XYZ file of C-alpha atoms in Angstrom:
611
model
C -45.130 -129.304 -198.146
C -41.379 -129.452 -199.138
C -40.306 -128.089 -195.477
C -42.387 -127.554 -192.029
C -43.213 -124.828 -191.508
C -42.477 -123.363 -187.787
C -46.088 -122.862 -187.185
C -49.618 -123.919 -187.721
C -50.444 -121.563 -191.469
C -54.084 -122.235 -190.507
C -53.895 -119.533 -187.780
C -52.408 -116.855 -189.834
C -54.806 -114.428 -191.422
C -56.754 -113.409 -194.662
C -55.970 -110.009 -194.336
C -52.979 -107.504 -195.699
C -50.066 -107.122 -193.984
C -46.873 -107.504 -193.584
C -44.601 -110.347 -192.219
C -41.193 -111.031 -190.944
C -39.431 -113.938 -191.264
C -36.792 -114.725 -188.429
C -34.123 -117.585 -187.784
C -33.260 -118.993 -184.138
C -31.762 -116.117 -183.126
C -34.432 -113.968 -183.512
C -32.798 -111.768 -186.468
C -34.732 -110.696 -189.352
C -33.888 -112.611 -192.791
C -36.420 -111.034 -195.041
C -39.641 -108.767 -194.886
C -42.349 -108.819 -197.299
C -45.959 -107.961 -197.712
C -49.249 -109.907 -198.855
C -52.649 -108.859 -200.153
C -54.035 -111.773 -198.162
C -51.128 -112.611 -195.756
C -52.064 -116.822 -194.815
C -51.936 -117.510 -198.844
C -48.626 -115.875 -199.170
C -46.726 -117.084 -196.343
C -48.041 -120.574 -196.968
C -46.855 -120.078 -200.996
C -43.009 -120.505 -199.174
C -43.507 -124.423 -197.622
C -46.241 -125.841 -200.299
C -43.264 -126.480 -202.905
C -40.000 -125.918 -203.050
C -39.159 -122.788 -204.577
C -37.157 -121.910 -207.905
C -34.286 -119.587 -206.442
C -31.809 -121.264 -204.911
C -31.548 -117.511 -202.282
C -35.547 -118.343 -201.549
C -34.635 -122.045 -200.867
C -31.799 -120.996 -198.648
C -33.731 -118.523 -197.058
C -36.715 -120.560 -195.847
C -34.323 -123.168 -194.906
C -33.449 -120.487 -192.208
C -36.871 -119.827 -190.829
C -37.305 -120.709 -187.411
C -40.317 -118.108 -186.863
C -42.933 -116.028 -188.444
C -44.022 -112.393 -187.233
C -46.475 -110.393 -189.015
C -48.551 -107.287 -188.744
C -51.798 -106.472 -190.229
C -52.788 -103.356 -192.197
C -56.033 -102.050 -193.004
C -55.297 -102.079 -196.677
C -52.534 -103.502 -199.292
C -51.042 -99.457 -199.845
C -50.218 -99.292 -195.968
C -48.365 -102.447 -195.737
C -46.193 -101.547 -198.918
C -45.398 -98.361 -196.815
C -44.977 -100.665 -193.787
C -42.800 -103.216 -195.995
C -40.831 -99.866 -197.642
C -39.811 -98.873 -193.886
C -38.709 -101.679 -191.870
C -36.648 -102.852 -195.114
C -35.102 -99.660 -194.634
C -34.948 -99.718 -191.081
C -33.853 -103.840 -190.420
C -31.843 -104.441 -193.883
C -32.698 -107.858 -193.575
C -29.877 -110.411 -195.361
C -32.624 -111.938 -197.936
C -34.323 -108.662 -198.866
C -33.100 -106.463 -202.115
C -31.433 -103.573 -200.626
C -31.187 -99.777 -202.828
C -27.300 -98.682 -202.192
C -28.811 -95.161 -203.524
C -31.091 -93.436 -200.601
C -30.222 -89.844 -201.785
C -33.303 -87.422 -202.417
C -32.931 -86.404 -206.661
C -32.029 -83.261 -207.268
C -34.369 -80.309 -208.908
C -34.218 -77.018 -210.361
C -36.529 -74.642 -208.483
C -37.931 -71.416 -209.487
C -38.916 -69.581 -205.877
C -42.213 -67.695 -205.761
C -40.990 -64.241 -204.179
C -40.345 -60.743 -205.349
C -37.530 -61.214 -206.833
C -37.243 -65.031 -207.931
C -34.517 -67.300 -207.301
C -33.161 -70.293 -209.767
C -30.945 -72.551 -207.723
C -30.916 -76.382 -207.524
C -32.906 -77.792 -204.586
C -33.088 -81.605 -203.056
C -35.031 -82.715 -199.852
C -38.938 -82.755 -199.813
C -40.591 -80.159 -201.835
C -42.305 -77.675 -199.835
C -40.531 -73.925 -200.813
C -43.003 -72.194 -202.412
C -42.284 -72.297 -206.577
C -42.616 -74.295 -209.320
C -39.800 -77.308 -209.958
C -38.006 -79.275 -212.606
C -36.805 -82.402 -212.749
C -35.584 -84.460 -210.959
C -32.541 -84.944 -212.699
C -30.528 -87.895 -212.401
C -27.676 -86.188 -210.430
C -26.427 -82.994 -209.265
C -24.196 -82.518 -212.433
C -26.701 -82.423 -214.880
C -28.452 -79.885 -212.721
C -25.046 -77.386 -212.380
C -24.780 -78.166 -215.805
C -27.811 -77.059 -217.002
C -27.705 -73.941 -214.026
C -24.736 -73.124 -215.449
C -26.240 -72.312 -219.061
C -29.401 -71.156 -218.380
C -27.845 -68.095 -216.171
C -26.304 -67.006 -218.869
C -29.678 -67.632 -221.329
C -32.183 -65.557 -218.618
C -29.894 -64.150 -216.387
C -32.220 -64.567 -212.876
C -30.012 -64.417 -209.532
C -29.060 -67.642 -207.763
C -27.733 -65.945 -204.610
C -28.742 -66.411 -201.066
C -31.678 -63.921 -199.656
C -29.386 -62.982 -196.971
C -26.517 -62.010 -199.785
C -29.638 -60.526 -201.877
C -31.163 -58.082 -199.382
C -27.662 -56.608 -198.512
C -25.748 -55.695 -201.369
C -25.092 -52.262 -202.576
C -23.405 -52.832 -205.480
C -23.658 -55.528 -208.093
C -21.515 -58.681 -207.520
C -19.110 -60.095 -209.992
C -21.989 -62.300 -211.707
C -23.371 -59.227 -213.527
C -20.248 -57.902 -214.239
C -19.825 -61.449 -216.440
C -23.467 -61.211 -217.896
C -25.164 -64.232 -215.866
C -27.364 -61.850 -213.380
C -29.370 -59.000 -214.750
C -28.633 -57.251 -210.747
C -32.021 -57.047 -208.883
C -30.586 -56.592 -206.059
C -29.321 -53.280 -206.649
C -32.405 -52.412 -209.161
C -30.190 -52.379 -211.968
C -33.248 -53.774 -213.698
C -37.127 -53.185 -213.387
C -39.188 -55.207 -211.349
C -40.742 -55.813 -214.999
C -38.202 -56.528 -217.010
C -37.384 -59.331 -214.229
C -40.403 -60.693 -214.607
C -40.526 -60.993 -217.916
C -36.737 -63.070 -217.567
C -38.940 -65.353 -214.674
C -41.786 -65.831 -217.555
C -39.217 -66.808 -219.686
C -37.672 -69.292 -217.450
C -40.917 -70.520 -216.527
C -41.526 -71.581 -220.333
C -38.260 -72.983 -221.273
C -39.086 -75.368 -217.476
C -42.187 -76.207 -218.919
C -41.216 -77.164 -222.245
C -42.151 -74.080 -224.771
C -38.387 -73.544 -225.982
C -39.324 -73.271 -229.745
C -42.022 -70.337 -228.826
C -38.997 -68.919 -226.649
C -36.636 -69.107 -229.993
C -38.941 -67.689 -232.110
C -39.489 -64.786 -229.822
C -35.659 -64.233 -229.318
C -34.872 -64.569 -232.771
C -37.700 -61.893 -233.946
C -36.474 -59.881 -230.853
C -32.369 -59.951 -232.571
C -33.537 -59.075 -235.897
C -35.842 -56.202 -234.982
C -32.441 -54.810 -232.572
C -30.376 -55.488 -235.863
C -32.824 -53.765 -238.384
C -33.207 -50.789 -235.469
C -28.961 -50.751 -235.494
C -29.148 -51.712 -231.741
C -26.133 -54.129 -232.303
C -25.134 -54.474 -228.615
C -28.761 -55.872 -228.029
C -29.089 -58.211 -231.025
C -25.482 -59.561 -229.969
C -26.858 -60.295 -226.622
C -30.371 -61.654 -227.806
C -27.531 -63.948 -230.114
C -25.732 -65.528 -227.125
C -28.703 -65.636 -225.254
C -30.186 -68.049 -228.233
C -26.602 -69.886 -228.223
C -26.717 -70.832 -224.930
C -30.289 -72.023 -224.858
C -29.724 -74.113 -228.095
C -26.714 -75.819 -226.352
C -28.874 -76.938 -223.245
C -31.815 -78.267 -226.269
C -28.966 -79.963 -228.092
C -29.225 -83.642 -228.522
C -32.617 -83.581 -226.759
C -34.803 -83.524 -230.143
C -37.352 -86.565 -229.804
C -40.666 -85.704 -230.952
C -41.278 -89.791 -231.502
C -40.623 -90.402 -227.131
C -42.776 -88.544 -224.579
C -42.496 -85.541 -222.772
C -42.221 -87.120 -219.912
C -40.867 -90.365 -218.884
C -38.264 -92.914 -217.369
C -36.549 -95.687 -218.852
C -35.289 -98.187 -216.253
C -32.970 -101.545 -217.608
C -31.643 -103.518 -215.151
C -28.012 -104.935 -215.532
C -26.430 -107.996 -214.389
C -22.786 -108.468 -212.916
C -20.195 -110.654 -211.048
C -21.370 -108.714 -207.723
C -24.455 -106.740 -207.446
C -27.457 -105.519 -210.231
C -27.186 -102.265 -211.566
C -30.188 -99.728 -212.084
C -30.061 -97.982 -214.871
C -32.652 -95.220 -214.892
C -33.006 -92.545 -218.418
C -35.056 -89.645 -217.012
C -36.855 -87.345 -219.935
C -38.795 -84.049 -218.579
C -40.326 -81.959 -220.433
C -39.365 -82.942 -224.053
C -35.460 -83.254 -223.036
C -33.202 -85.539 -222.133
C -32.026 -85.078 -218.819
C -29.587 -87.672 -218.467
C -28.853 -91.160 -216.900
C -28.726 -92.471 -213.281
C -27.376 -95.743 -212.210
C -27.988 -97.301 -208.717
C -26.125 -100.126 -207.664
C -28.539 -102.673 -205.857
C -27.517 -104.822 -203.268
C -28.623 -108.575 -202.387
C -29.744 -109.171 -205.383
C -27.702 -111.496 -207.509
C -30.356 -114.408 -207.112
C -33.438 -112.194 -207.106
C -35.617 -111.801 -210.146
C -36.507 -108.936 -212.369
C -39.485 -108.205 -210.577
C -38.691 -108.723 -207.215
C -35.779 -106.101 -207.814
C -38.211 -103.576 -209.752
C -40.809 -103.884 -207.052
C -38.036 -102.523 -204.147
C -37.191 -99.856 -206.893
C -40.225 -98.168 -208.045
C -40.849 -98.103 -204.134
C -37.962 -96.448 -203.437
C -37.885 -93.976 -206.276
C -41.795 -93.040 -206.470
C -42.462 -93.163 -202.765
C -41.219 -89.730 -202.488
C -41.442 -88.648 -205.843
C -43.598 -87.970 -208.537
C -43.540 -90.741 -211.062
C -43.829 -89.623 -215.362
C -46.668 -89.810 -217.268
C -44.819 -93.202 -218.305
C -42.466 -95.909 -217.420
C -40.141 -97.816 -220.027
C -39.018 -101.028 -218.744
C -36.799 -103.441 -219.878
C -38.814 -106.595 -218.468
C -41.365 -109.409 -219.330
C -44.326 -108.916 -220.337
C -46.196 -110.911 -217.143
C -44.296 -108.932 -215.356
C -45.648 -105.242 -216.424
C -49.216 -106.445 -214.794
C -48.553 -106.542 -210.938
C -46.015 -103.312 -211.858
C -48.952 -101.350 -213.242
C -50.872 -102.627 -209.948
C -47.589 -101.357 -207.864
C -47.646 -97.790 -209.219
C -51.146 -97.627 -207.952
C -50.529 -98.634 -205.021
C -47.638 -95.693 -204.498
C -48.990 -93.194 -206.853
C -52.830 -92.986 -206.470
C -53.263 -89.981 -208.088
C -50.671 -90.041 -211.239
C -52.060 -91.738 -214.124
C -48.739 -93.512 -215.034
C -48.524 -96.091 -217.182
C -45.933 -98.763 -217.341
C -44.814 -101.085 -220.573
C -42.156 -103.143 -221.757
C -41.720 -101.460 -225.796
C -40.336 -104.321 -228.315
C -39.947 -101.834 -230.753
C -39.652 -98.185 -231.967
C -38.266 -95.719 -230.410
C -38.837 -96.339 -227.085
C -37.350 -99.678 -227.977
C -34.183 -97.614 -228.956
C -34.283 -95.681 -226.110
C -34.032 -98.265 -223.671
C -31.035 -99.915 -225.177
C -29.020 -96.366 -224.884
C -29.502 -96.613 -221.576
C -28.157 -100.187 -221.324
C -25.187 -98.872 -223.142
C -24.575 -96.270 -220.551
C -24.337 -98.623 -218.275
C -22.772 -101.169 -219.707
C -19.832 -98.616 -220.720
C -19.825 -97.525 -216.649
C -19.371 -101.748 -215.712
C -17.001 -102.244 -218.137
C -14.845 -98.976 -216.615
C -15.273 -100.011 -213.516
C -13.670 -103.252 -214.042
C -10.421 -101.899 -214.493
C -10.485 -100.578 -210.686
C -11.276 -104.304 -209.361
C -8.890 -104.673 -206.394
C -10.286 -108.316 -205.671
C -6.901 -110.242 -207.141
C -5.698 -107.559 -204.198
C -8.191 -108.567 -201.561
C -7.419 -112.022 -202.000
C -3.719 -111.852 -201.817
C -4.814 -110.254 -198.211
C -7.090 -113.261 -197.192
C -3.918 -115.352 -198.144
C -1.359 -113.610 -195.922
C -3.417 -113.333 -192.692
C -4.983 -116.984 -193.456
C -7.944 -115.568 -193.512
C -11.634 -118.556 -194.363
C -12.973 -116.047 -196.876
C -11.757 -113.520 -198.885
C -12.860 -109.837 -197.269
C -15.211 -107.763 -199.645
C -15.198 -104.764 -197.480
C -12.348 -103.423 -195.260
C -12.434 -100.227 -192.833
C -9.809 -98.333 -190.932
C -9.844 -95.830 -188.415
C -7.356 -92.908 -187.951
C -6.887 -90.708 -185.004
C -5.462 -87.085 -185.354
C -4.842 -83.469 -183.034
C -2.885 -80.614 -183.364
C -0.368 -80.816 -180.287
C -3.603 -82.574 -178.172
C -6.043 -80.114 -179.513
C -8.461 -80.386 -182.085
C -8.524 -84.178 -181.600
C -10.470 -86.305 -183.986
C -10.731 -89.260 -185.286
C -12.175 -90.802 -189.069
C -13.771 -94.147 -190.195
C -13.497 -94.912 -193.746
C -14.593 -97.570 -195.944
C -12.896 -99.821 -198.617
C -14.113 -102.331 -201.179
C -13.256 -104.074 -204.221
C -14.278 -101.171 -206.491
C -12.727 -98.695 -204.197
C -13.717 -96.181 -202.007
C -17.505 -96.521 -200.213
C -17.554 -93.028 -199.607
C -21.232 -93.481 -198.172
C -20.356 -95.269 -194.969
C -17.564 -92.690 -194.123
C -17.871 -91.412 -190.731
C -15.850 -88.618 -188.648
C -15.792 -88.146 -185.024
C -14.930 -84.913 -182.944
C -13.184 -86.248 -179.426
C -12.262 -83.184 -177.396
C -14.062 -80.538 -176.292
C -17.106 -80.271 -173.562
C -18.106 -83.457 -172.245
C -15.059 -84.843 -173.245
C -13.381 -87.498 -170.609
C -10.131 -87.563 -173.178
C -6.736 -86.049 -171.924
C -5.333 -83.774 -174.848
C -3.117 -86.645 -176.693
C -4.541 -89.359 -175.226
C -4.204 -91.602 -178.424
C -5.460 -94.874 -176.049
C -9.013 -93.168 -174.721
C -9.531 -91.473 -177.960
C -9.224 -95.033 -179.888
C -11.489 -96.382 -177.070
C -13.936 -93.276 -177.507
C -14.370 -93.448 -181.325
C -14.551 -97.210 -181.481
C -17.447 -97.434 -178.738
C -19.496 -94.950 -180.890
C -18.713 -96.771 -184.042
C -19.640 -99.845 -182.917
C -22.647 -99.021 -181.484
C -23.840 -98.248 -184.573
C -22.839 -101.288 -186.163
C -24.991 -103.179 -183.993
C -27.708 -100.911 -184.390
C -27.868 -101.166 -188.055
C -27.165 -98.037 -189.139
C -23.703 -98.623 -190.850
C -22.269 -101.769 -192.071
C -19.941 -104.623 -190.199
C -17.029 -104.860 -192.631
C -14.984 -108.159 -192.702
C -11.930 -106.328 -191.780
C -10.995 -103.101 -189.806
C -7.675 -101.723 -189.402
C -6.545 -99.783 -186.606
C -3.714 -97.260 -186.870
C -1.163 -98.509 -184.147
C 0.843 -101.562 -182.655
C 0.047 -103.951 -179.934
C -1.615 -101.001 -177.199
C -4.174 -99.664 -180.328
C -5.036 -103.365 -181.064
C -5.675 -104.091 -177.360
C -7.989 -101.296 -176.773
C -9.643 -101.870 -180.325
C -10.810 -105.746 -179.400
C -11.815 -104.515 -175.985
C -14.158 -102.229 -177.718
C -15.337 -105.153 -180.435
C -15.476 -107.794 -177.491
C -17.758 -105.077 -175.443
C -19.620 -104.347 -178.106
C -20.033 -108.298 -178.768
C -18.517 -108.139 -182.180
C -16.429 -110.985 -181.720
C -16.289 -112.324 -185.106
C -15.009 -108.946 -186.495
C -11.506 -109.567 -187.629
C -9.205 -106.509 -186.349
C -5.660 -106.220 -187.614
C -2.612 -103.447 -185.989
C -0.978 -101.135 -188.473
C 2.104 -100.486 -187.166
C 4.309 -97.727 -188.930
C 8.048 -98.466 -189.730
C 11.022 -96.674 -189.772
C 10.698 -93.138 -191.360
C 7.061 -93.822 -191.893
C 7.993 -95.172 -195.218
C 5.170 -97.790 -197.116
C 6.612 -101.778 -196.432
C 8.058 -101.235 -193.501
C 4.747 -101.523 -191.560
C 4.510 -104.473 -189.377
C 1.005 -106.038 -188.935
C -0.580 -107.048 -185.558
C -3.806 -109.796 -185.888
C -6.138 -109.353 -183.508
C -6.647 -113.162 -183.495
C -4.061 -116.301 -182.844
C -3.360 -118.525 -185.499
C -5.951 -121.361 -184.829
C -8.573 -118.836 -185.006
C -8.879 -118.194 -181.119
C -9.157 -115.090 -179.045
C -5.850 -112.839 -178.715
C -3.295 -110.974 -180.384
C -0.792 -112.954 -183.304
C 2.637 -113.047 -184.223
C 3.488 -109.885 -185.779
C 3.860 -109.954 -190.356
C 6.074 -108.108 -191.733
C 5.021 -108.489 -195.819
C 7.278 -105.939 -196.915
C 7.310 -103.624 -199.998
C 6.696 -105.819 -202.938
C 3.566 -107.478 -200.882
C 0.083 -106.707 -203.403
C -1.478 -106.945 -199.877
C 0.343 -104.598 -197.936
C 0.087 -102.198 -200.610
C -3.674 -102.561 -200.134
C -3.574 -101.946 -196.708
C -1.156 -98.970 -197.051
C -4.244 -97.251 -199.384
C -7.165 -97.756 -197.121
C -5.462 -96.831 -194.264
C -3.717 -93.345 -195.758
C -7.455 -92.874 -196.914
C -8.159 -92.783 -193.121
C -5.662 -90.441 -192.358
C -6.045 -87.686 -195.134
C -9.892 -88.074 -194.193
C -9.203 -87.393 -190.663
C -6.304 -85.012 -191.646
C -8.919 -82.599 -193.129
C -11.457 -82.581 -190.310
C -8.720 -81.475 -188.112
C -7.970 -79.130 -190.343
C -11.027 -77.990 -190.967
C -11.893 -77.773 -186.958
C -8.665 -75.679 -187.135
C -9.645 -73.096 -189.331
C -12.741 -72.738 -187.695
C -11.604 -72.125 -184.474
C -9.499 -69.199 -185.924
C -12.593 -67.222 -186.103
C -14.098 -67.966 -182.481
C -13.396 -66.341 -179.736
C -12.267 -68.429 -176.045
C -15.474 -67.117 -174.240
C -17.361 -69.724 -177.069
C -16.925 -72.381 -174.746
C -17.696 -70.807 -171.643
C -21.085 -72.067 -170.058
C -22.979 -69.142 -169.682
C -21.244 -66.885 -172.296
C -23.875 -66.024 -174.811
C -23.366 -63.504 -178.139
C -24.721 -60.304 -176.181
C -22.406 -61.230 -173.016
C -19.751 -62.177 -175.112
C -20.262 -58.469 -177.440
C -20.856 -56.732 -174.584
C -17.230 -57.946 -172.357
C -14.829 -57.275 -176.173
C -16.601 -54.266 -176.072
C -15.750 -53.474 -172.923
C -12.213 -54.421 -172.413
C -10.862 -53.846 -176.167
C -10.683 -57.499 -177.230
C -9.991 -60.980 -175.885
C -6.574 -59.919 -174.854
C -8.566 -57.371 -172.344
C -10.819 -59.515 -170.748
C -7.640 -62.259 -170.092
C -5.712 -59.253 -168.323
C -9.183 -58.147 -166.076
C -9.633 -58.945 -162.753
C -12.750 -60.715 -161.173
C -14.210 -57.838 -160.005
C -13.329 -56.122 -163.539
C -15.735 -58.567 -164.584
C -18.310 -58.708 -162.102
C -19.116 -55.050 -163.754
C -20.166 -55.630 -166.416
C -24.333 -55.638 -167.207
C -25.210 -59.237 -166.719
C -22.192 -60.749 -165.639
C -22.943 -62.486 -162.015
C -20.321 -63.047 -159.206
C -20.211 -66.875 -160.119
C -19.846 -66.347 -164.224
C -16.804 -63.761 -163.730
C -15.187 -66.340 -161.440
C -16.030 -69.028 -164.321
C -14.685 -67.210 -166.906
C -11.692 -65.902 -164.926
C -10.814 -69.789 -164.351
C -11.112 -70.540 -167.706
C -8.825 -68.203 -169.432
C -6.058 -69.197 -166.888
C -6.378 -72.463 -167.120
């Protein structure tokens, strides 16, 4: 053996499972999962691995903990969930977790195409998935105006009593006020239903035979619509002509960067094109290809229903134990995966490398590392910070107090890990304005989830404030035990105006516990400027779920949040006294008259509107 192990292999074993590898402190650094679990673990100390990540992984272990499974498709679910669930440092980590969108065609009276996401159990038939919402509003957008179904609500549906502005513009044909048959809707839905399922050139021919039999007839208003109709449907087809590919299928290369791998995944449904996703994987710079397609045809076909094939961009020893994967997570498809060397599958493949390569190389020009590092240089920071946070509080006059976490990194904005916290309101301990709880209030919830996994540590947070913000803030962190989190004060200047901020560390300048001297960078600093975006990102985040709160509480009334005050109560007291204003003016034995209202709710809502 290159390295002991920490225990004796001999006791682990021969069955599947899945194990855990941990280091002294009893954290997770990677999960995996073995057909026969003693030969797989032992594969790790025998000889020194290839990958420098494996070698510095194992050099780590301190402890082994595994579970067994009854078979090798339970502990790849196993595997798929505690990944999820632990995000160990050493395992290859999917930044994408979103469900893929679909077009659905609902099975009711009056069908419904709208685009759907989340698990599929409405009753109808679906297409896709598509590789992103676009492509599906894209293609919604068209096809309304091709077959003319409704995409509106049931609630809208059943109570309209005159035909909305989407008939007036020739994308609904108006079911809901029977401006057309039940059969002449169907016969739209059937020819939805065939364009979803791939018979467009019957559909065509139909159309076309349809116009020229309205023209011959001197029905011109028809055969102008039948025109359109074909115009629009040949603009969703175009560019989607590939008799040579199959109907169905995905193409997945994988592309390497400075940073991260990127997924890039062709989807092909029915014939067509439907477009190109990329997902940017995590942990995975010193992984190989087939670690990293393993974690991704588990995350995408776990949940989904994988093509009749999959194109890969891959070696060939590699498309064995893939075929053996797909198996595993797909018993019943009949999917086949291969790596083409030629033809045009071949072809295919490398359009989709050029997608993504042309997304990288755009990308690039919105690196903010040169940015990030001129930070790490004026706080004398070890290591230069790859991900920053900040958190901004906001109220209107001490109501509608909020506050907003959001995320920064050296592409920009990581929009997935922003958060938004309401502070006031019942249950609240806050006093209205109370800028010091409120920071305390958000940054015990945040932090909490931090060290439950569910969000990110980043290597630098800013808080919105001076030297009383910054006090509060490492409270929170050194409560929380985050005590290597570096926290930095954003003080605003004179006039509010960007470089005139002056910058509190949360740390002294040997690296010990307690608050620095105070920087002042100034205008011209690349730094400051950074930390003038991320933070303003904070505020306009938390500016518009204020804002939003605001709005929303136009249209409530002050008996909402009254314990006790339900919708009939609440209906039945505006009805009684004329409006809000009423109720405010009654007495308590006004109120004690009214059906249902007790001696002990008219004295709690008396106390409550004259508060």
């Amino acid at each position: 053996m290159w390295i002991e192990a920490p225990l004796d292999l001999t006791t682990l074993p021969r069955e599947p499972g899945v194990y855990r590898m941990l280091d002294g402190n009893r954290k997770v650094l990677y999960v995996g999962k073995a057909r026969n679990l003693r030969k797989r673990v032992s594969s790790y100390f025998q000889r020194r691995p290839e990958s420098s990540r494996t070698i510095a992984m194992v050099q780590q272990i301190k402890d082994i903990a595994f579970s067994i499974t009854a078979s090798e498709a339970e502990a790849l679910v196993l595997e798929h969930n505690l990944i999820k669930q632990l995000k160990p440092r050493y395992n290859v980590l999917m930044k994408d977790s979103k469900t893929y969108p679909y077009i659905l065609l609902t099975r009711e009276t009056w069908p419904r195409l709208h685009m759907y996401r989340g698990k599929r159990h409405l009753p109808g038939e679906y297409f896709g998935p598509f590789p992103n919402a676009g492509a599906v509003h894209a293609t919604l957008h068209v096809m309304q105006s091709a077959f003319r179904l409704r995409d509106c609500e049931n609630a809208v549906f059943n109570n309209r009593s005159r035909p909305c502005m989407q008939y007036q513009i020739g994308r609904c044909s108006a079911p809901c006020c029977h401006v057309v048959s039940q059969q002449e809707y169907n016969q739209q839905v059937e020819e939805v239903r065939s364009f979803l399922k791939g018979r467009d050139d019957e559909l065509l021919k139909e159309w076309q035979q349809q116009m020229q039999q309205a023209s011959d007839a001197m029905r011109f208003e028809q055969a102008a619509m039948l025109r359109d109709r074909i115009r629009a449907l040949r603009t969703v087809l175009a560019g989607s002509e590939n008799s040579e590919l199959p109907d169905h299928a995905d193409g997945i290369v994988l592309l390497r960067h400075t940073t991260a791998v990127m997924a890039c995944i062709g989807v092909r449904r029915s014939g067509r094109n439907l477009g190109t996703h990329n997902i940017r994987i995590e942990q995975a710079i010193d992984a190989d290809d087939l670690e990293i397609l393993q974690s991704l045809l588990t995350e995408r076909y776990s949940n989904e229903q994988p093509p009749a094939e999959i194109s890969l961009s891959t070696s060939a020893e590699n498309i064995e134990e893939l075929n053996r994967l797909i198996r595993i997570i797909a018993p019943d498809s009949k999917t086949i995966i291969h790596a083409p060397k030629r033809g045009p599958k071949l072809q295919w493949l490398q359009q989709i490398a050029h997608s993504g390569e042309q997304m990288i190389a755009s990308r690039k020009h919105d690196n903010q590392q040169p940015a990030y590092e001129a930070l790490a240089e004026l706080l004398s920071l070890p290591d230069t910070p790859e991900r920053i946070a900040a958190v901004d509080n906001a109220h209107l006059g001490g109501k509608q107090m909020v506050a907003a976490i959001t995320y920064a990194g050296w592409q920009g904005a990581e929009k997935d890990y922003y958060r938004r916290y309401k502070l006031d309101g019942i249950g609240s301990n806050i006093t209205e304005g109370d800028d010091y709880a409120a920071m305390r209030a958000v940054l015990d919830r945040f932090f909490r989830a931090i060290r439950e996994n569910s969000i990110p540590c980043p290597d630098l947070m800013l808080i919105d404030g001076g030297r009383g913000q910054l006090t509060i803030a490492l409270q929170c962190a050194d409560d929380a035990g985050l005590h290597e989190l570096k926290l930095l004060g954003v003080a605003k200047g004179d006039g509010r105006r960007i470089g005139e901020e002056t910058l509190w560390p949360g740390w002294l300048e040997h690296g010990g516990a307690g608050i620095g001297q105070p920087l002042k960078p100034g205008r011209h600093s690349a730094a400051l400027l950074l930390i003038a975006r991320v933070r303003d990102e904070a505020h306009r985040f938390a500016g518009s779920y204020m804002r939003k709160r605001k709005k929303q509480s136009m249209f409530q009334s002050a008996l909402d949040s009254i314990d006790g005050i339900g919708p009939a109560k609440r209906m039945a007291l505006l009805t009684h006294f004329g409006g809000i204003e009423g109720v405010k003016k009654a007495s308590r034995q006004q109120l004690e008259q009214i059906p249902g209202i007790s001696a002990t709710l008219a004295e709690k809502i008396f106390t409550s509107l004259h508060r």
